[in-house]
Amino acid sequence: MNDNIDLNYQKANETDSFKVHNDFLNQLLLDTSHEGMEKHYQLFQDSQNKDLKGILGKGFLKRGEAGLNFLREKLKNENDTTKKSNVIHLLGLSGVKKYLSDITPYLDSNSYDLRYKAIIAIGWLGDTDMISILQNHFLTEKELDLKCFLITAMRQIYFRIPAAKDMILPFLYEKLKSESNEQLIAIIVVVLQDLTKIKYGLKEDPISGEISGNIIGSKDKIIKKLNLL
């Protein structure tokens, strides 16, 4: 059986065919034993084929609660940072909120990748009780990119829970007043635009996330309109 899986895995790695990748995933899913899940996990983590890796990763979620509990244990015991970050990503994609307690501690990790994946997963899974946690980590985070992702994670929670706006807006207004970095100002402004439904002059590309427009002008417009000084 394993010889057959290894041969088909080699074939799947050498093609970009969705059918071949999906057929291989379905072959893996037939084995629901712990050994079968371990094999699936290792092949997912080891694959250098981006498309296959994505299908095998998301496909792991088709294993249901047993598969998620397997991933939860891997999160505790996995030593490789990249593999651990992939597990956080999958638990975030699961949509199961109970895994937040396993993910949230990684906001304090020394690893950029683990903090990044934790932020993204919290944005996908978190409720309003996670807003203050994200805000507190914004105050201590040193990496500019991750500070930006902390802001967009709050927006993700707002998209699911509009009432979160009342917790997010005061924080963003306060940060906007003193912020001088244009990348961070731009993120704050576009998130404010989404939350208030008011356009302040910036546009965010829905595909690339690239922001265009007069960043400082938009900041000044908000400060003047709301008399934030």
mmCIF file of C-alpha atoms in Angstrom:
data_model
loop_
_atom_site.group_PDB
_atom_site.id
_atom_site.type_symbol
_atom_site.label_atom_id
_atom_site.label_comp_id
_atom_site.label_asym_id
_atom_site.label_seq_id
_atom_site.Cartn_x
_atom_site.Cartn_y
_atom_site.Cartn_z
ATOM 1 C CA MET A 1 0.000 0.000 0.000
ATOM 2 C CA ASN A 2 2.750 2.453 0.994
ATOM 3 C CA ASP A 3 4.731 1.592 -2.135
ATOM 4 C CA ASN A 4 1.689 2.462 -4.222
ATOM 5 C CA ILE A 5 1.189 5.722 -2.295
ATOM 6 C CA ASP A 6 4.833 6.686 -2.687
ATOM 7 C CA LEU A 7 4.695 6.051 -6.429
ATOM 8 C CA ASN A 8 1.496 8.065 -6.855
ATOM 9 C CA TYR A 9 2.936 10.829 -4.672
ATOM 10 C CA GLN A 10 5.937 11.047 -6.959
ATOM 11 C CA LYS A 11 3.647 11.302 -9.976
ATOM 12 C CA ALA A 12 1.490 13.949 -8.297
ATOM 13 C CA ASN A 13 4.558 16.014 -7.419
ATOM 14 C CA GLU A 14 5.570 16.081 -11.064
ATOM 15 C CA THR A 15 2.338 17.530 -12.445
ATOM 16 C CA ASP A 16 0.057 20.536 -12.006
ATOM 17 C CA SER A 17 -3.048 18.459 -12.824
ATOM 18 C CA PHE A 18 -5.834 19.102 -10.308
ATOM 19 C CA LYS A 19 -7.361 15.707 -11.105
ATOM 20 C CA VAL A 20 -4.135 13.858 -10.354
ATOM 21 C CA HIS A 21 -3.677 15.818 -7.133
ATOM 22 C CA ASN A 22 -7.274 15.307 -6.022
ATOM 23 C CA ASP A 23 -7.230 11.597 -6.884
ATOM 24 C CA PHE A 24 -4.098 11.221 -4.794
ATOM 25 C CA LEU A 25 -5.728 13.066 -1.883
ATOM 26 C CA ASN A 26 -8.715 10.736 -2.053
ATOM 27 C CA GLN A 27 -6.358 7.760 -1.972
ATOM 28 C CA LEU A 28 -4.808 9.113 1.222
ATOM 29 C CA LEU A 29 -8.191 9.759 2.804
ATOM 30 C CA LEU A 30 -9.128 6.106 2.464
ATOM 31 C CA ASP A 31 -6.748 5.296 5.319
ATOM 32 C CA THR A 32 -8.284 6.720 8.502
ATOM 33 C CA SER A 33 -5.792 5.103 10.882
ATOM 34 C CA HIS A 34 -3.256 7.117 12.863
ATOM 35 C CA GLU A 35 -0.565 5.753 10.547
ATOM 36 C CA GLY A 36 -2.580 6.888 7.550
ATOM 37 C CA MET A 37 -2.921 10.388 8.970
ATOM 38 C CA GLU A 38 0.784 10.474 9.770
ATOM 39 C CA LYS A 39 1.601 9.549 6.174
ATOM 40 C CA HIS A 40 -0.785 12.225 4.855
ATOM 41 C CA TYR A 41 0.732 14.804 7.215
ATOM 42 C CA GLN A 42 4.303 14.057 6.199
ATOM 43 C CA LEU A 43 3.549 14.102 2.469
ATOM 44 C CA PHE A 44 1.709 17.417 2.834
ATOM 45 C CA GLN A 45 4.576 18.962 4.764
ATOM 46 C CA ASP A 46 7.290 17.623 2.461
ATOM 47 C CA SER A 47 5.760 18.428 -0.920
ATOM 48 C CA GLN A 48 7.574 21.063 -2.977
ATOM 49 C CA ASN A 49 4.664 21.270 -5.435
ATOM 50 C CA LYS A 50 2.690 24.324 -4.289
ATOM 51 C CA ASP A 51 -0.611 23.189 -5.818
ATOM 52 C CA LEU A 52 -0.335 19.676 -4.435
ATOM 53 C CA LYS A 53 0.693 21.006 -1.037
ATOM 54 C CA GLY A 54 -2.436 23.188 -0.937
ATOM 55 C CA ILE A 55 -4.748 20.327 -1.867
ATOM 56 C CA LEU A 56 -3.184 17.923 0.638
ATOM 57 C CA GLY A 57 -3.316 20.558 3.378
ATOM 58 C CA LYS A 58 -6.935 21.594 2.894
ATOM 59 C CA GLY A 59 -7.771 17.961 2.243
ATOM 60 C CA PHE A 60 -6.574 17.076 5.731
ATOM 61 C CA LEU A 61 -9.579 18.977 7.067
ATOM 62 C CA LYS A 62 -11.819 16.401 5.377
ATOM 63 C CA ARG A 63 -10.692 13.973 8.079
ATOM 64 C CA GLY A 64 -13.060 15.720 10.466
ATOM 65 C CA GLU A 65 -12.581 15.849 14.215
ATOM 66 C CA ALA A 66 -10.082 12.985 14.254
ATOM 67 C CA GLY A 67 -7.892 14.837 11.781
ATOM 68 C CA LEU A 68 -8.162 18.114 13.681
ATOM 69 C CA ASN A 69 -7.227 16.434 16.953
ATOM 70 C CA PHE A 70 -4.241 14.912 15.158
ATOM 71 C CA LEU A 71 -3.192 18.397 14.019
ATOM 72 C CA ARG A 72 -3.686 19.749 17.524
ATOM 73 C CA GLU A 73 -1.220 17.185 18.834
ATOM 74 C CA LYS A 74 1.197 18.052 16.047
ATOM 75 C CA LEU A 75 1.011 21.701 17.066
ATOM 76 C CA LYS A 76 2.149 20.710 20.546
ATOM 77 C CA ASN A 77 4.912 18.355 19.464
ATOM 78 C CA GLU A 78 6.183 19.556 16.084
ATOM 79 C CA ASN A 79 9.704 21.003 16.357
ATOM 80 C CA ASP A 80 10.062 22.366 12.839
ATOM 81 C CA THR A 81 8.912 25.997 12.749
ATOM 82 C CA THR A 82 7.717 25.914 9.136
ATOM 83 C CA LYS A 83 5.723 22.740 9.706
ATOM 84 C CA LYS A 84 4.247 24.150 12.915
ATOM 85 C CA SER A 85 3.190 27.323 11.089
ATOM 86 C CA ASN A 86 1.475 25.155 8.457
ATOM 87 C CA VAL A 87 -0.477 23.406 11.222
ATOM 88 C CA ILE A 88 -1.631 26.742 12.642
ATOM 89 C CA HIS A 89 -2.778 27.697 9.157
ATOM 90 C CA LEU A 90 -4.827 24.502 8.785
ATOM 91 C CA LEU A 91 -6.411 24.860 12.227
ATOM 92 C CA GLY A 92 -7.355 28.409 11.271
ATOM 93 C CA LEU A 93 -8.919 27.201 8.027
ATOM 94 C CA SER A 94 -10.946 24.629 9.972
ATOM 95 C CA GLY A 95 -13.262 27.331 11.304
ATOM 96 C CA VAL A 96 -13.404 25.536 14.667
ATOM 97 C CA LYS A 97 -13.110 28.165 17.390
ATOM 98 C CA LYS A 98 -12.007 25.818 20.154
ATOM 99 C CA TYR A 99 -8.530 25.719 18.623
ATOM 100 C CA LEU A 100 -8.003 29.417 19.394
ATOM 101 C CA SER A 101 -6.665 28.480 22.813
ATOM 102 C CA ASP A 102 -3.963 26.406 21.091
ATOM 103 C CA ILE A 103 -3.117 29.112 18.572
ATOM 104 C CA THR A 104 -3.160 32.321 20.638
ATOM 105 C CA PRO A 105 0.051 31.599 22.633
ATOM 106 C CA TYR A 106 2.020 31.766 19.377
ATOM 107 C CA LEU A 107 1.442 35.520 19.282
ATOM 108 C CA ASP A 108 4.335 35.584 21.757
ATOM 109 C CA SER A 109 6.612 33.334 19.706
ATOM 110 C CA ASN A 110 10.129 34.431 18.800
ATOM 111 C CA SER A 111 9.406 33.204 15.274
ATOM 112 C CA TYR A 112 8.058 35.725 12.757
ATOM 113 C CA ASP A 113 6.314 32.944 10.821
ATOM 114 C CA LEU A 114 4.533 31.563 13.878
ATOM 115 C CA ARG A 115 3.363 35.001 14.978
ATOM 116 C CA TYR A 116 2.172 35.727 11.431
ATOM 117 C CA LYS A 117 0.176 32.516 11.143
ATOM 118 C CA ALA A 118 -1.284 32.999 14.632
ATOM 119 C CA ILE A 119 -2.464 36.501 13.708
ATOM 120 C CA ILE A 120 -4.073 35.280 10.480
ATOM 121 C CA ALA A 121 -5.781 32.324 12.191
ATOM 122 C CA ILE A 122 -7.123 34.528 14.982
ATOM 123 C CA GLY A 123 -8.580 36.834 12.346
ATOM 124 C CA TRP A 124 -10.381 33.845 10.825
ATOM 125 C CA LEU A 125 -11.577 32.301 14.085
ATOM 126 C CA GLY A 126 -11.728 35.051 16.687
ATOM 127 C CA ASP A 127 -14.751 36.664 18.277
ATOM 128 C CA THR A 128 -14.909 40.084 19.939
ATOM 129 C CA ASP A 129 -13.004 38.768 22.963
ATOM 130 C CA MET A 130 -9.922 38.489 20.734
ATOM 131 C CA ILE A 131 -9.962 42.182 19.762
ATOM 132 C CA SER A 132 -8.256 43.373 22.938
ATOM 133 C CA ILE A 133 -5.671 40.599 22.618
ATOM 134 C CA LEU A 134 -4.802 41.697 19.087
ATOM 135 C CA GLN A 135 -4.651 45.321 20.212
ATOM 136 C CA ASN A 136 -2.321 44.510 23.092
ATOM 137 C CA HIS A 137 -0.010 42.636 20.769
ATOM 138 C CA PHE A 138 -0.062 45.538 18.333
ATOM 139 C CA LEU A 139 1.501 47.663 21.082
ATOM 140 C CA THR A 140 4.395 45.249 21.609
ATOM 141 C CA GLU A 141 4.951 43.882 18.080
ATOM 142 C CA LYS A 142 8.219 45.107 16.531
ATOM 143 C CA GLU A 143 7.732 43.918 12.941
ATOM 144 C CA LEU A 144 5.941 46.472 10.769
ATOM 145 C CA ASP A 145 4.324 43.860 8.518
ATOM 146 C CA LEU A 146 2.901 42.017 11.515
ATOM 147 C CA LYS A 147 1.527 45.242 12.987
ATOM 148 C CA CYS A 148 -0.311 45.692 9.691
ATOM 149 C CA PHE A 149 -1.634 42.122 9.819
ATOM 150 C CA LEU A 150 -2.855 42.675 13.384
ATOM 151 C CA ILE A 151 -4.989 45.554 12.077
ATOM 152 C CA THR A 152 -6.398 43.486 9.208
ATOM 153 C CA ALA A 153 -7.090 40.578 11.582
ATOM 154 C CA MET A 154 -9.353 42.919 13.556
ATOM 155 C CA ARG A 155 -11.090 43.752 10.287
ATOM 156 C CA GLN A 156 -11.635 40.048 9.599
ATOM 157 C CA ILE A 157 -13.404 39.729 12.932
ATOM 158 C CA TYR A 158 -15.510 42.795 12.101
ATOM 159 C CA PHE A 159 -16.553 41.261 8.774
ATOM 160 C CA ARG A 160 -18.073 38.341 10.702
ATOM 161 C CA ILE A 161 -19.205 40.325 13.736
ATOM 162 C CA PRO A 162 -20.119 43.926 12.794
ATOM 163 C CA ALA A 163 -20.605 44.859 16.465
ATOM 164 C CA ALA A 164 -16.819 44.545 16.865
ATOM 165 C CA LYS A 165 -16.588 47.938 15.176
ATOM 166 C CA ASP A 166 -17.212 49.699 18.492
ATOM 167 C CA MET A 167 -14.111 48.061 19.964
ATOM 168 C CA ILE A 168 -11.900 48.656 16.947
ATOM 169 C CA LEU A 169 -12.642 52.248 15.918
ATOM 170 C CA PRO A 170 -11.410 54.044 19.067
ATOM 171 C CA PHE A 171 -8.177 52.077 18.952
ATOM 172 C CA LEU A 172 -7.528 52.892 15.290
ATOM 173 C CA TYR A 173 -8.349 56.572 15.708
ATOM 174 C CA GLU A 174 -5.913 56.816 18.609
ATOM 175 C CA LYS A 175 -3.145 55.062 16.692
ATOM 176 C CA LEU A 176 -3.728 57.138 13.571
ATOM 177 C CA LYS A 177 -3.076 60.402 15.428
ATOM 178 C CA SER A 178 0.514 59.562 16.332
ATOM 179 C CA GLU A 179 1.502 57.194 13.509
ATOM 180 C CA SER A 180 4.152 58.417 11.045
ATOM 181 C CA ASN A 181 4.871 55.258 9.024
ATOM 182 C CA GLU A 182 2.979 55.503 5.735
ATOM 183 C CA GLN A 183 2.513 51.746 5.316
ATOM 184 C CA LEU A 184 0.808 51.496 8.679
ATOM 185 C CA ILE A 185 -1.187 54.678 8.149
ATOM 186 C CA ALA A 186 -2.459 53.247 4.851
ATOM 187 C CA ILE A 187 -3.655 50.027 6.520
ATOM 188 C CA ILE A 188 -5.367 51.939 9.305
ATOM 189 C CA VAL A 189 -7.130 54.213 6.817
ATOM 190 C CA VAL A 190 -8.424 51.446 4.536
ATOM 191 C CA VAL A 191 -9.698 49.511 7.565
ATOM 192 C CA LEU A 192 -11.391 52.666 8.858
ATOM 193 C CA GLN A 193 -12.994 53.054 5.435
ATOM 194 C CA ASP A 194 -14.378 49.520 5.647
ATOM 195 C CA LEU A 195 -15.679 49.959 9.189
ATOM 196 C CA THR A 196 -17.251 53.404 8.721
ATOM 197 C CA LYS A 197 -18.308 53.038 5.064
ATOM 198 C CA ILE A 198 -16.726 56.456 4.486
ATOM 199 C CA LYS A 199 -14.131 56.955 1.741
ATOM 200 C CA TYR A 200 -11.096 58.992 2.707
ATOM 201 C CA GLY A 201 -9.233 58.719 -0.575
ATOM 202 C CA LEU A 202 -7.406 55.381 -0.512
ATOM 203 C CA LYS A 203 -8.091 52.308 -2.639
ATOM 204 C CA GLU A 204 -7.107 48.737 -1.737
ATOM 205 C CA ASP A 205 -6.694 46.229 -4.549
ATOM 206 C CA PRO A 206 -8.886 43.228 -3.604
ATOM 207 C CA ILE A 207 -6.417 40.778 -5.150
ATOM 208 C CA SER A 208 -2.954 42.093 -4.330
ATOM 209 C CA GLY A 209 -3.865 44.159 -1.274
ATOM 210 C CA GLU A 210 -1.857 47.055 -2.727
ATOM 211 C CA ILE A 211 -3.046 50.433 -1.466
ATOM 212 C CA SER A 212 -3.019 53.539 -3.651
ATOM 213 C CA GLY A 213 -3.871 57.192 -3.070
ATOM 214 C CA ASN A 214 -2.670 60.127 -1.003
ATOM 215 C CA ILE A 215 -1.861 58.440 2.304
ATOM 216 C CA ILE A 216 -0.934 61.494 4.357
ATOM 217 C CA GLY A 217 -3.780 63.472 2.801
ATOM 218 C CA SER A 218 -6.221 60.751 3.838
ATOM 219 C CA LYS A 219 -4.877 60.750 7.390
ATOM 220 C CA ASP A 220 -5.220 64.530 7.605
ATOM 221 C CA LYS A 221 -8.762 64.318 6.244
ATOM 222 C CA ILE A 222 -9.797 61.880 8.982
ATOM 223 C CA ILE A 223 -8.133 63.902 11.735
ATOM 224 C CA LYS A 224 -9.774 67.114 10.539
ATOM 225 C CA LYS A 225 -13.201 65.515 10.045
ATOM 226 C CA LEU A 226 -13.254 63.928 13.506
ATOM 227 C CA ASN A 227 -11.256 66.658 15.282
ATOM 228 C CA LEU A 228 -8.878 64.013 16.653
ATOM 229 C CA LEU A 229 -6.108 66.432 17.668
#
